[in-house]
Coordinates of C-alpha atoms in Angstrom, one line a residue:
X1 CA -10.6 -7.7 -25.8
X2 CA -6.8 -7.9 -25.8
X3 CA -6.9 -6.1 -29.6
X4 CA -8.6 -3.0 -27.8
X5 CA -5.6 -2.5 -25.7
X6 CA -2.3 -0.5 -28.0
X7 CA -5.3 1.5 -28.1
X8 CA -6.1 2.1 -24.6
X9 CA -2.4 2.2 -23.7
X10 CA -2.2 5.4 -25.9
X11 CA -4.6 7.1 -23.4
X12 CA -2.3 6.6 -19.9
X13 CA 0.7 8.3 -21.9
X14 CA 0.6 11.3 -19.9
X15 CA 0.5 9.1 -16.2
X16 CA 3.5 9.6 -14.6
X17 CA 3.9 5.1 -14.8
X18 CA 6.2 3.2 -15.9
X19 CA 5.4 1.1 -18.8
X20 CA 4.9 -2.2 -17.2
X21 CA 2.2 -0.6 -14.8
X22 CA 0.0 1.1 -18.1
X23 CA 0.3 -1.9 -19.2
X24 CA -0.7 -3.7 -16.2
X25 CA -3.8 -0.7 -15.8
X26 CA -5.0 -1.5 -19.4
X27 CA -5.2 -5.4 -18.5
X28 CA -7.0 -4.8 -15.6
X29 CA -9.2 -2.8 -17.0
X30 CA -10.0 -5.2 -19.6
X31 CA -10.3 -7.8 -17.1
X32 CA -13.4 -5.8 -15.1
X33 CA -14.9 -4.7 -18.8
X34 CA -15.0 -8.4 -20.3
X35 CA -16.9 -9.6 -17.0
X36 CA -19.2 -6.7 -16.6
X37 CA -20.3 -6.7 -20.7
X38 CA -22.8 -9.5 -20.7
X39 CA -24.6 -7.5 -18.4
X40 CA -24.5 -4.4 -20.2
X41 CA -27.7 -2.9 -21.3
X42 CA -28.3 -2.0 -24.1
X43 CA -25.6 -3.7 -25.5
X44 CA -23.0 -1.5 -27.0
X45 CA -23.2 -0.6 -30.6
X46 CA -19.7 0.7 -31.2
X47 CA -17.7 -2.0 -29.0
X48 CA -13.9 0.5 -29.2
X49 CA -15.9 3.5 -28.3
X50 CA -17.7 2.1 -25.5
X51 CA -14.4 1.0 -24.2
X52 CA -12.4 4.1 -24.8
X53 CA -15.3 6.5 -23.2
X54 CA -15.3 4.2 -19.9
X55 CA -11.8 4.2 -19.6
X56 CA -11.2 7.4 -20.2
X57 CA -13.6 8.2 -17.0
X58 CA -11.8 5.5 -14.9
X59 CA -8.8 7.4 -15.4
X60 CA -10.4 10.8 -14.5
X61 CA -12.6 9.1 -11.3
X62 CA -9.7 7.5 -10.3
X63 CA -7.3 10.8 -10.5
X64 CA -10.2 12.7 -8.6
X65 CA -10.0 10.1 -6.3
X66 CA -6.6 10.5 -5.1
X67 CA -6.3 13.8 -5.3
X68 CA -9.8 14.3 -2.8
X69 CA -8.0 11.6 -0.6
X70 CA -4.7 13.4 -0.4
X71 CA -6.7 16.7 0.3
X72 CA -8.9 15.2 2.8
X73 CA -5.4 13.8 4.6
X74 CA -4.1 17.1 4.7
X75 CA -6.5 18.9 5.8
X76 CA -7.5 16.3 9.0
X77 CA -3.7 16.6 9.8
X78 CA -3.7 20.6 9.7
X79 CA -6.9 21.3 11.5
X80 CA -8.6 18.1 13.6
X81 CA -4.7 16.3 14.5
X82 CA -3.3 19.2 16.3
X83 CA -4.8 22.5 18.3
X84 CA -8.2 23.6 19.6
X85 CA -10.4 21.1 17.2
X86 CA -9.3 18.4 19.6
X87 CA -12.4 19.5 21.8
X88 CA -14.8 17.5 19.5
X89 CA -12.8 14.3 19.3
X90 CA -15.3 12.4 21.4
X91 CA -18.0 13.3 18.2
X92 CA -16.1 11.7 15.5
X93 CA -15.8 8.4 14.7
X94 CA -13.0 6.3 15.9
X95 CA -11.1 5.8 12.8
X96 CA -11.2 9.7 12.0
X97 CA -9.6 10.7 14.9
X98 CA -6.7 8.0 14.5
X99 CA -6.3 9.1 10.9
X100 CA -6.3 12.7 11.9
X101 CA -4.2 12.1 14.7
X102 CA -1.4 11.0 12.3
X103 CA 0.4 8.6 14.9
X104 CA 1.2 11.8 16.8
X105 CA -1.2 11.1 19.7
X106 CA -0.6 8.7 22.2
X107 CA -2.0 5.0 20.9
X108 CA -3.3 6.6 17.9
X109 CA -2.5 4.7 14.0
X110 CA -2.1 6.9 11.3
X111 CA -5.8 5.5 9.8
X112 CA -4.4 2.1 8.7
X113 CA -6.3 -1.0 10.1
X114 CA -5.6 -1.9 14.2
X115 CA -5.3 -4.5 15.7
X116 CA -3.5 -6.8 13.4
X117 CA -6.4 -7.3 11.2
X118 CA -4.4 -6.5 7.9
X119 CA -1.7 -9.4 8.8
X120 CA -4.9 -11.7 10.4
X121 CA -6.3 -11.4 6.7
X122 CA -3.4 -12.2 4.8
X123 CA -3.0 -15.3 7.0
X124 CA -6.1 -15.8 5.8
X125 CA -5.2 -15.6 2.2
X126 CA -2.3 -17.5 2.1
X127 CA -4.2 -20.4 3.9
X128 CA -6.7 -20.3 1.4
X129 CA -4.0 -20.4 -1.8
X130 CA -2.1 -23.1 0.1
X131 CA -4.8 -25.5 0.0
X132 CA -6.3 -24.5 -3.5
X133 CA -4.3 -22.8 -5.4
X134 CA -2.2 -24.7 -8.0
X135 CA 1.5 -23.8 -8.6
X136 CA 0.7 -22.0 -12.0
X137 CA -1.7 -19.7 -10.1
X138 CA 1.0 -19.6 -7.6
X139 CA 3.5 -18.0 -10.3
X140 CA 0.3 -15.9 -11.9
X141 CA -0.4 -13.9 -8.6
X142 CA 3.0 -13.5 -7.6
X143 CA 3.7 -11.9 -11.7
X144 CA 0.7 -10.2 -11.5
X145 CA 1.4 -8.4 -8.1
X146 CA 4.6 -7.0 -10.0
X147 CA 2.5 -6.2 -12.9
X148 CA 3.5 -7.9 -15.3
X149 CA 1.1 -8.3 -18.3
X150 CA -1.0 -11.4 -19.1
X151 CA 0.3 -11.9 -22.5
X152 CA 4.0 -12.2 -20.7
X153 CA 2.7 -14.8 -18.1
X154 CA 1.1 -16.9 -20.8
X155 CA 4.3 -16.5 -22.7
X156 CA 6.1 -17.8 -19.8
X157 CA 3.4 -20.8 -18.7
X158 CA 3.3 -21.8 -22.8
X159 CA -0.3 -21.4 -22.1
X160 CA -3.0 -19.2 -23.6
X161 CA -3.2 -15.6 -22.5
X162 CA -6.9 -16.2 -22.2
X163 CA -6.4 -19.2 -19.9
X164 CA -4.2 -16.8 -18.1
X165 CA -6.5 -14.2 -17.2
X166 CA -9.0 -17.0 -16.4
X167 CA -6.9 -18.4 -13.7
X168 CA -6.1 -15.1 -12.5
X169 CA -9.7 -14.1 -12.2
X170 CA -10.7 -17.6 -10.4
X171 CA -8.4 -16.7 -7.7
X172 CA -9.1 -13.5 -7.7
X173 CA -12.8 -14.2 -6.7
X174 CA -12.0 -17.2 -4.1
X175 CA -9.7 -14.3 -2.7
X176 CA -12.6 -11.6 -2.6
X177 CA -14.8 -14.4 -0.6
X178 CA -12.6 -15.3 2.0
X179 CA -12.0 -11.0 2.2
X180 CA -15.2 -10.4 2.3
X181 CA -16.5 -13.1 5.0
X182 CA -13.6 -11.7 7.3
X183 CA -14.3 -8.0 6.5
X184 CA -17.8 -8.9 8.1
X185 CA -16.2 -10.1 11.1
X186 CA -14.7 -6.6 11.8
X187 CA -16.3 -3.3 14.1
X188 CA -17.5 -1.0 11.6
X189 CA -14.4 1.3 11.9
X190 CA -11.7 -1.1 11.7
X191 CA -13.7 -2.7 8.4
X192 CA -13.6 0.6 7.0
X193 CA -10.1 1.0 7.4
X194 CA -9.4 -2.3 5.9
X195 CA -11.2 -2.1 2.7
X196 CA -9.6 1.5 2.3
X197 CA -5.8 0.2 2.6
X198 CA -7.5 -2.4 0.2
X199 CA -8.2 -0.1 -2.8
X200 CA -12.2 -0.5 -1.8
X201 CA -12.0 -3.8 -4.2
X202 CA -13.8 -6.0 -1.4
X203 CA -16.9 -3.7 -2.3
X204 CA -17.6 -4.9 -5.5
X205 CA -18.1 -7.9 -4.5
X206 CA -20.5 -7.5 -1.7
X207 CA -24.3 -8.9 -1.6
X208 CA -27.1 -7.7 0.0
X209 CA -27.5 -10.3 2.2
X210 CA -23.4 -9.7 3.9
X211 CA -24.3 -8.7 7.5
X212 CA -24.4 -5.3 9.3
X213 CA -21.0 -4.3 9.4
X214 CA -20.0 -5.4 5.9
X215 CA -23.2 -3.3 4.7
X216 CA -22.1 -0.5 6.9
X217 CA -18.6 -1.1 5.5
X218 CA -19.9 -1.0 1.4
X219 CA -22.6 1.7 2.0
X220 CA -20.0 4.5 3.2
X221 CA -17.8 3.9 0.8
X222 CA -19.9 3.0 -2.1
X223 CA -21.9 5.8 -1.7
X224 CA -19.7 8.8 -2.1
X225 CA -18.0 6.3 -5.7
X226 CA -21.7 6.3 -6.8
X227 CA -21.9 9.9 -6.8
X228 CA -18.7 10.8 -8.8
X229 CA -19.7 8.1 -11.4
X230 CA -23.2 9.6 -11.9
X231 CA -21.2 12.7 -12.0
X232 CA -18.4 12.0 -14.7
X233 CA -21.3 10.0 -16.7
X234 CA -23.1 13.3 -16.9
X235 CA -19.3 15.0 -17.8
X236 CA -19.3 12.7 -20.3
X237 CA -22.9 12.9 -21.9
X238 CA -22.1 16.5 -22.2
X239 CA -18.8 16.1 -23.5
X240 CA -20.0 13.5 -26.3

């Protein structure tokens, strides 16, 4: 996979990143693609055009993405957070209202998680990598978090880059576990809030069988990502 990625790289010019971070977006990117290929069906003909066409709408979902969050911000703040709209607070959900609300109202958040859950879960995390993780994975989560590419953290472990990107994805899933079990834990709101300040990367790893909240949790979110895919693959088809 790694030979696919000058390629790639070539695509995020135009991101306003620095290079360490397109670099760090390809990786990751490659990371998700190599796990999700053997499942792929039909399998792709064309391996580098495959790639380039998926990655190319990652970068387009994912700029929609922000740019519909960053709307939907505004717009709560301007009209719900302050003057007559206040009247249908008690019909909106819980979180809504604290993330309209802005932290302007009295015991309101400004839509991040309440109730300590976001440090409860990192203590959660960091008990989990104390007893498991080894002091190579250590040094690959702490690099990772600032992005640094996998061919650098090899370099600097003397191992291979492929044993790299398996360590990192072995944590990564004992991680997504633990997350997940304690998302489940959560009232529907305050789940919600947590997988959003999480990137929604809990979701992708949740079953059928997680109970109600962590369904209620993946099917909110899930649903509306499932709908821009469809739509983007349907861009695409058309664009092809």
């Amino acid at each position: 996979m790694a030979r696919f990625a000058d390629v790639l790289t070539q695509l995020t010019r135009r991101l306003k990143l620095s290079t360490g971070e397109r670099a760090a977006l390809v990786d990751d990117f490659l990371d998700d693609a190599a796990m999700r290929l053997p499942t792929v069906r039909p399998v792709p003909r064309n391996l580098a055009g495959y790639l380039t066409t998926s990655f190319r709408r990652r970068l387009a979902l994912d700029g929609r993405r922000e740019a519909r969050r960053e709307a939907i911000q505004h717009n709560l703040l301007r009209d719900v957070g302050r003057g007559g709209e206040r009247v249908v607070a008690e019909t909106c959900s819980e979180y809504l209202v604290r993330l309209a609300d802005g932290g302007g109202a009295e015991g309101a958040s400004t839509g991040e998680p309440t109730g300590g859950s976001l440090e409860d879960l990192r203590g959660e995390l960091t008990e989990v990598l104390r007893d498991a993780a080894s002091e190579a994975e250590w040094k690959i989560i702490g690099w990772r978090g600032e992005r640094m590419p996998y061919r650098d953290i090899a370099a600097m472990l003397g191992i291979a880059e492929s044993t790299a990107r398996w360590r990192a994805m072995r944590v990564r899933e004992r991680l997504f576990g633990v997350a997940k079990r304690f998302i489940a834990t959560l009232p529907t709101d305050e789940g919600i809030a947590l997988v959003r300040s999480l990137g929604g990367v809990m979701l992708t790893v949740a079953d059928e069988r997680a109970p109600p909240t962590a369904r209620a949790v993946r099917e909110t979110v899930q649903q509306r990502e499932g709908n821009e895919h469809r739509q983007l693959g349907r861009q695409g088809e058309r664009d092809e």
